[in-house]
Coordinates of C-alpha atoms in Angstrom, one line a residue:
Chain A
M1 CA 22.6 9.8 4.4
S2 CA 19.7 11.3 6.4
A3 CA 18.3 14.7 7.3
A4 CA 15.6 15.4 9.8
S5 CA 13.9 18.7 10.2
P6 CA 10.8 19.4 12.3
H7 CA 7.8 21.0 10.6
G8 CA 5.6 22.0 13.5
F9 CA 4.6 18.7 15.1
S10 CA 5.8 16.6 12.3
Y11 CA 9.2 15.3 11.1
C12 CA 10.8 14.8 7.8
H13 CA 13.5 12.2 7.1
I14 CA 15.3 12.0 3.8
M15 CA 17.4 8.9 3.1
I16 CA 19.7 8.6 0.2
S17 CA 21.7 5.5 -0.7
K18 CA 23.7 4.5 -3.8
I19 CA 25.1 1.2 -5.1
L20 CA 26.9 0.0 -8.1
V21 CA 25.3 -3.0 -9.9
N22 CA 26.8 -5.3 -12.5
A23 CA 23.9 -5.1 -14.9
T24 CA 22.4 -2.9 -17.7
I25 CA 20.2 0.1 -17.0
E26 CA 17.3 -1.8 -18.6
Q27 CA 17.7 -4.8 -16.4
V28 CA 17.7 -2.8 -13.2
Y29 CA 14.8 -0.6 -14.4
A30 CA 12.8 -3.7 -15.1
V31 CA 13.2 -4.9 -11.5
L32 CA 12.4 -1.5 -10.1
T33 CA 9.2 -1.2 -12.1
D34 CA 7.9 -4.7 -11.6
Y35 CA 6.0 -3.6 -8.5
E36 CA 4.2 -6.9 -7.7
G37 CA 7.7 -8.4 -7.7
Y38 CA 8.7 -6.4 -4.7
A39 CA 6.8 -8.9 -2.5
D40 CA 9.3 -11.4 -3.6
W41 CA 12.7 -9.6 -3.5
A42 CA 12.2 -6.6 -1.1
P43 CA 12.7 -8.0 2.4
D44 CA 10.2 -5.6 4.0
V45 CA 7.4 -5.9 1.5
V46 CA 4.8 -8.6 2.3
S47 CA 2.3 -7.9 -0.5
A48 CA 2.2 -5.7 -3.6
T49 CA -0.7 -5.2 -6.0
V50 CA -0.8 -2.9 -9.1
L51 CA -4.1 -1.1 -8.9
A52 CA -4.0 1.1 -12.0
K53 CA -1.8 1.8 -15.0
E54 CA -2.1 4.8 -17.3
G55 CA 0.8 5.5 -19.6
D56 CA 3.8 6.2 -17.5
I57 CA 1.8 6.4 -14.3
V58 CA 1.3 3.3 -12.1
V59 CA -0.5 3.1 -8.8
A60 CA 0.3 0.1 -6.6
E61 CA -0.6 -0.9 -3.0
F62 CA 2.1 -2.3 -0.7
Y63 CA 2.2 -3.7 2.8
S64 CA 5.4 -3.3 4.6
P65 CA 4.8 -3.8 8.3
E66 CA 8.1 -2.3 9.5
L67 CA 7.5 0.8 7.5
M68 CA 3.8 1.5 8.1
D69 CA 1.1 -0.2 10.2
D70 CA -1.4 -0.5 7.3
P71 CA -1.1 -1.0 3.5
Y72 CA -0.2 2.1 1.7
Q73 CA -0.7 3.2 -1.9
L74 CA 2.0 4.8 -4.1
E75 CA 1.8 6.6 -7.4
F76 CA 4.8 6.0 -9.6
V77 CA 5.8 8.2 -12.5
H78 CA 8.2 6.6 -14.9
S79 CA 10.9 8.4 -17.0
K80 CA 12.0 5.3 -18.8
P81 CA 14.7 4.0 -18.3
V82 CA 16.5 6.3 -15.9
S83 CA 14.2 7.4 -13.1
I84 CA 11.0 6.7 -11.2
I85 CA 9.4 9.2 -8.9
Y86 CA 6.8 8.1 -6.3
K87 CA 4.5 9.6 -3.7
Q88 CA 2.0 8.2 -1.4
K89 CA -1.7 8.5 -2.2
G90 CA -4.8 8.4 -0.1
I91 CA -3.5 10.5 2.8
F92 CA -3.6 14.1 3.9
E93 CA -0.9 15.3 1.5
K94 CA -0.3 19.0 2.2
T95 CA 0.9 20.6 5.4
G96 CA 1.7 24.1 4.3
R97 CA 4.8 23.8 2.1
S98 CA 5.5 20.2 2.3
E99 CA 4.0 16.9 1.4
R100 CA 3.3 14.2 4.0
G101 CA 3.7 10.5 3.8
L102 CA 6.2 8.5 1.8
T103 CA 7.8 10.0 -1.3
G104 CA 11.0 9.1 -3.2
T105 CA 12.8 8.3 -6.3
W106 CA 14.8 5.6 -8.0
S107 CA 17.5 6.7 -10.4
V108 CA 19.6 4.5 -12.7
A109 CA 22.6 5.7 -14.6
N110 CA 25.7 4.3 -16.2
A111 CA 28.7 4.4 -13.8
P112 CA 31.9 6.0 -15.0
D113 CA 34.5 3.8 -16.8
N114 CA 31.9 1.2 -17.7
Q115 CA 31.8 -0.1 -14.1
G116 CA 28.2 -1.2 -14.3
V117 CA 25.2 0.8 -13.3
R118 CA 24.7 3.2 -10.4
V119 CA 21.4 2.9 -8.7
T120 CA 20.3 5.7 -6.3
G121 CA 17.4 5.4 -4.0
V122 CA 15.9 8.3 -2.2
M123 CA 13.1 7.8 0.4
R124 CA 11.5 10.7 2.2
L125 CA 9.1 10.1 5.0
Q126 CA 7.1 12.8 6.8
G127 CA 4.7 12.2 9.6
P128 CA 3.7 12.8 13.2
F129 CA 6.7 13.7 15.3
R130 CA 6.1 11.0 17.9
H131 CA 7.2 8.3 15.4
S132 CA 10.3 10.2 14.2
F133 CA 13.1 8.3 15.9
T134 CA 11.9 4.8 15.1
N135 CA 11.1 5.7 11.5
K136 CA 14.4 7.3 10.8
K137 CA 16.2 4.1 11.6
I138 CA 13.8 1.8 9.8
V139 CA 13.5 3.9 6.7
S140 CA 17.2 4.0 6.3
L141 CA 17.6 0.3 6.9
I142 CA 14.7 -0.6 4.5
L143 CA 16.2 1.5 1.7
Q144 CA 19.7 0.0 2.3
R145 CA 18.4 -3.6 2.4
R146 CA 16.4 -3.1 -0.9
L147 CA 19.6 -1.9 -2.5
D148 CA 21.6 -4.7 -1.0
V149 CA 19.3 -7.2 -2.6
I150 CA 19.3 -5.5 -6.0
Q151 CA 23.1 -5.4 -5.9
H152 CA 23.4 -9.1 -5.1
M153 CA 20.6 -10.1 -7.4
F154 CA 22.9 -9.1 -10.3
D155 CA 26.3 -9.7 -8.9
H156 CA 25.4 -13.3 -8.0
L157 CA 22.9 -13.9 -10.7
Q158 CA 22.2 -17.6 -10.5
P159 CA 19.2 -20.0 -10.8
E160 CA 17.4 -21.1 -7.7
Q161 CA 19.4 -23.8 -6.1
D162 CA 19.1 -26.2 -3.2
L163 CA 20.7 -25.1 -0.1
D164 CA 22.2 -28.3 1.3
I165 CA 24.0 -26.8 4.2
L166 CA 22.6 -24.6 6.9
P167 CA 24.3 -21.2 7.4
Q168 CA 26.8 -21.4 10.2
G169 CA 25.4 -20.2 13.5
M170 CA 21.8 -20.8 12.7
G171 CA 20.0 -23.4 14.8
R172 CA 18.0 -26.1 13.2
E173 CA 15.0 -25.3 15.3
I174 CA 15.0 -21.7 14.1
L175 CA 15.1 -22.8 10.5
D176 CA 12.3 -25.2 11.2
G177 CA 10.3 -22.4 12.6
L178 CA 10.9 -20.2 9.6
S179 CA 9.8 -22.9 7.2
G180 CA 6.1 -23.1 6.5
G181 CA 6.3 -26.4 4.8
E182 CA 8.8 -28.9 3.4
T183 CA 10.3 -26.3 1.1
Q184 CA 10.8 -22.7 1.8
E185 CA 12.3 -20.0 -0.5
I186 CA 14.9 -17.9 1.2
W187 CA 17.1 -15.0 0.2
L188 CA 20.5 -15.5 1.7
Y189 CA 22.9 -12.5 1.5
G190 CA 20.9 -11.3 -1.5
S191 CA 20.7 -14.5 -3.4
K192 CA 17.6 -16.7 -3.7
F193 CA 17.7 -20.3 -2.5
S194 CA 15.2 -23.1 -2.1
L195 CA 15.5 -24.5 1.4
T196 CA 14.4 -28.1 1.6
R197 CA 13.9 -29.8 4.9
T198 CA 16.1 -32.9 5.3
D199 CA 16.8 -35.4 8.1
R200 CA 20.5 -34.6 7.9
I201 CA 22.0 -32.0 10.2
Chain B
M1 CA -7.6 16.3 -1.7
I2 CA -7.8 12.6 -1.0
E3 CA -7.3 10.0 -3.7
K4 CA -7.7 6.4 -3.0
Y5 CA -7.7 3.3 -5.3
L6 CA -9.8 0.3 -4.4
K7 CA -9.3 -3.0 -6.0
L8 CA -12.7 -4.6 -6.4
H9 CA -13.4 -8.2 -7.6
A10 CA -16.5 -7.6 -9.6
P11 CA -17.0 -6.2 -13.1
K12 CA -17.8 -2.5 -13.5
E13 CA -21.4 -3.1 -14.3
D14 CA -22.1 -4.9 -11.0
I15 CA -20.3 -2.2 -9.0
R16 CA -22.1 0.6 -10.7
K17 CA -25.4 -1.1 -10.1
E18 CA -24.6 -1.6 -6.4
I19 CA -23.5 2.0 -6.0
L20 CA -26.5 3.4 -7.8
A21 CA -29.0 1.5 -5.6
F22 CA -28.9 4.3 -3.1
A23 CA -31.6 3.0 -0.8
T24 CA -29.4 0.0 0.1
W25 CA -26.4 2.0 1.2
P26 CA -27.2 1.8 4.9
E27 CA -27.1 -2.0 4.6
W28 CA -23.4 -2.0 3.7
W29 CA -21.8 1.4 3.8
P30 CA -19.7 1.6 7.1
G31 CA -20.9 4.4 9.3
L32 CA -23.9 5.4 7.2
Q33 CA -27.0 5.4 9.4
Q34 CA -29.7 6.9 7.2
L35 CA -30.4 7.7 3.6
K36 CA -33.4 9.2 2.0
V37 CA -33.7 9.6 -1.7
V38 CA -35.1 13.1 -2.3
S39 CA -35.2 13.0 -6.1
H40 CA -34.2 10.6 -8.8
E41 CA -34.1 11.7 -12.4
N42 CA -32.2 10.7 -15.5
G43 CA -28.6 10.7 -14.6
R44 CA -28.9 12.7 -11.4
S45 CA -30.2 12.0 -7.9
V46 CA -30.4 14.0 -4.7
V47 CA -30.1 12.2 -1.4
D48 CA -30.1 13.1 2.3
V49 CA -27.5 11.1 4.3
V50 CA -26.6 10.8 7.9
F51 CA -23.2 9.4 8.9
K52 CA -22.3 8.5 12.5
D53 CA -18.7 7.5 12.9
P54 CA -18.5 8.5 15.7
M55 CA -19.8 12.1 15.3
T56 CA -23.0 12.7 13.4
I57 CA -22.6 14.3 10.0
S58 CA -25.7 15.2 7.9
M59 CA -25.5 16.1 4.3
T60 CA -27.6 16.6 1.2
L61 CA -25.7 15.2 -1.7
G62 CA -26.2 15.7 -5.4
I63 CA -25.1 12.6 -7.4
S64 CA -24.5 12.6 -11.2
F65 CA -24.1 9.3 -13.1
E66 CA -24.6 10.2 -16.7
H67 CA -21.2 8.9 -17.7
E68 CA -20.6 5.2 -17.9
N69 CA -17.2 5.3 -16.1
L70 CA -17.7 8.2 -13.7
I71 CA -20.0 9.1 -10.8
T72 CA -19.6 12.5 -9.4
F73 CA -21.1 13.9 -6.2
S74 CA -21.1 17.2 -4.3
Q75 CA -22.7 18.5 -1.1
I76 CA -25.7 20.7 -1.7
K77 CA -26.0 21.5 2.0
G78 CA -24.5 20.0 5.1
W79 CA -21.7 19.8 7.7
F80 CA -18.7 20.5 5.5
K81 CA -17.9 23.9 4.1
S82 CA -17.6 22.0 0.8
Y83 CA -17.5 18.4 -0.1
R84 CA -17.3 17.0 -3.6
G85 CA -15.6 14.2 -5.4
E86 CA -15.9 11.4 -8.0
W87 CA -15.8 7.7 -8.4
A88 CA -14.0 6.7 -11.5
F89 CA -14.1 3.1 -12.9
L90 CA -10.7 2.0 -14.3
P91 CA -9.7 -1.2 -15.9
S92 CA -7.9 -3.5 -13.6
P93 CA -4.3 -4.0 -14.8
D94 CA -4.5 -7.8 -14.2
G95 CA -7.7 -8.0 -16.1
Q96 CA -9.6 -9.3 -13.1
G97 CA -12.3 -7.1 -11.5
T98 CA -12.2 -3.3 -11.5
T99 CA -10.2 -0.6 -9.9
L100 CA -12.3 2.2 -8.4
R101 CA -10.5 5.5 -8.0
I102 CA -12.2 7.7 -5.4
T103 CA -11.3 11.4 -5.2
L104 CA -12.5 13.7 -2.5
H105 CA -12.1 17.4 -2.2
I106 CA -13.2 18.7 1.2
E107 CA -13.1 22.0 3.1
C108 CA -13.9 22.1 6.8
G109 CA -14.4 25.0 9.2
V110 CA -11.4 26.9 10.5
F111 CA -11.5 25.2 13.9
V112 CA -11.6 21.7 12.5
P113 CA -8.2 19.9 12.3
K114 CA -7.9 19.0 8.6
S115 CA -5.4 16.2 9.1
M116 CA -7.8 14.5 11.5
V117 CA -10.7 14.7 9.1
H118 CA -8.5 13.5 6.2
R119 CA -7.2 10.6 8.2
K120 CA -10.7 9.6 9.2
L121 CA -12.1 9.9 5.7
S122 CA -9.1 8.0 4.2
H123 CA -9.7 5.2 6.7
G124 CA -13.4 5.3 5.8
L125 CA -12.6 4.8 2.1
T126 CA -10.5 1.7 2.9
Q127 CA -13.5 0.3 4.9
L128 CA -15.8 1.2 2.1
G129 CA -13.7 -0.8 -0.4
D130 CA -13.8 -3.8 2.0
A131 CA -17.5 -3.5 2.4
L132 CA -18.1 -3.2 -1.3
N133 CA -16.0 -6.3 -1.9
S134 CA -18.0 -8.2 0.6
R135 CA -21.3 -7.0 -0.8
L136 CA -20.5 -7.7 -4.4
P137 CA -21.1 -11.2 -5.8
G138 CA -18.7 -13.4 -7.6
K139 CA -15.9 -13.7 -5.1
P140 CA -15.0 -16.2 -2.4
G141 CA -16.3 -15.1 1.0
G142 CA -19.1 -13.0 -0.6
V143 CA -21.7 -11.6 1.7
S144 CA -23.9 -14.0 3.4
E145 CA -27.6 -13.5 4.4
T146 CA -26.5 -13.2 8.0
T147 CA -24.1 -10.4 7.1
V148 CA -26.7 -8.5 5.1
S149 CA -29.0 -8.3 8.0
Q150 CA -26.3 -6.7 10.2
T151 CA -25.8 -2.9 10.2
P152 CA -22.4 -1.9 8.9
T153 CA -21.3 -0.7 12.3
D154 CA -22.0 -4.0 13.8
R155 CA -20.3 -6.0 11.1
E156 CA -16.8 -7.0 11.6
L157 CA -14.9 -6.3 8.5
T158 CA -12.4 -9.1 8.0
P159 CA -11.2 -8.4 4.5
D160 CA -9.2 -10.9 2.6
R161 CA -7.1 -8.0 1.3
H162 CA -5.4 -7.6 4.6
P163 CA -1.9 -9.1 4.2
T164 CA -1.3 -10.1 7.7
D165 CA -3.2 -13.3 7.3
K166 CA -1.2 -16.5 7.5
S167 CA -1.8 -17.7 4.0
R168 CA -0.2 -14.7 2.5
A169 CA 2.5 -14.4 5.0
G170 CA 3.5 -18.0 4.4
Q171 CA 4.3 -17.2 0.7
K172 CA 6.8 -14.5 1.5
P173 CA 10.4 -15.7 1.2
V174 CA 12.7 -15.3 4.1
H175 CA 15.6 -12.9 3.7
I176 CA 18.8 -13.4 5.6
F177 CA 21.6 -10.9 5.8
Y178 CA 24.9 -11.3 7.6
T179 CA 25.8 -8.2 9.6
K180 CA 28.5 -7.3 12.1
S181 CA 26.2 -8.0 15.0
G182 CA 24.9 -11.3 13.7
F183 CA 22.3 -12.6 11.3
E184 CA 19.5 -10.2 10.3
I185 CA 16.5 -12.2 9.3
W186 CA 13.3 -10.8 7.6
V187 CA 10.3 -13.0 8.0
S188 CA 6.9 -12.0 6.7
G189 CA 8.3 -8.5 6.2
K190 CA 9.5 -8.1 9.8
R191 CA 13.0 -7.9 11.0
Y192 CA 14.7 -10.1 13.5
V193 CA 18.3 -10.1 14.7
M194 CA 19.8 -13.4 15.7
K195 CA 22.9 -13.3 17.8
S196 CA 25.1 -16.2 18.9
L197 CA 24.7 -17.0 22.6
S198 CA 28.1 -18.8 22.8

């Protein structure tokens, strides 16, 4: 779900997405609060560094090239184990009534009828109007992909395994191009594999 | 208010020593052209500074450093309506180096676009962190004699923190999703869509 509303020469997009996960609240919360782990499982995050921790407040720096051109810093406030609120630091925060930059929440709650855990992600991005149309799509997609991976992470919880067959439709040349060495870790449909180069096709 | 966290590789004592050596600021502080120490007493100094990046900004700053983990500063006179802030030294969560939290409170004139000033200052703080990391000893790629002799504006900042370099990008796993329109592949945090040509 998204909402866009102009504030002068800026825009505001709010994305909300929910998934059901076959896990405990604590397991999901542990993934969501392991901020340096985002560089591994979140498809869009290239690097993540925790800069400061003070009680329930954590500040971390992320680099997500599809989301922002430069690394950005987020301050997370934990309400263990059910919610995390975050907002971007180091930017011009106030424009009249609203805050600029990236803000959002993660919420974790037991689903009805013991059907696992419901994870709700909210991302809100406000910035210069000229970027609005691109950002709306990418913010929505990034949130959805992160939730996709979290869902599959628990639904298909399995140790790293060798991927002996190439996914149908993927050319060998392209996989070679993706691989930086003899072995490359890949997340395929939300599960983690170790892709080893072989002579067999 | 602008609040930025800088991850520095050196221990707190080294960073504090470098920051409190005011006379050397023009050697490494990006955009800082001139500095004159007006007074220097126990725990407090007054300095005249001139920034040029790209417009010229002159200020007289009062700097207090009585506390071990905090350095505060405020404009006594100068270009801004008001300019004050602090540098707080925090323990690094991974136990390596120091996290420096810089907080800035500024007020400009009515006709100065605040968002532009904030954006410029925020970018300046990022450059400052990179410059400090290059200046401080005890890390790979520390400052060389050649670099020291350059002015900050001439120096090309090629920080190792920037995640676009190949070594870091190579560590990022590839993510593949199957969608209605084909495979969606995320490589180094960027999205590609692969469609069948047949």
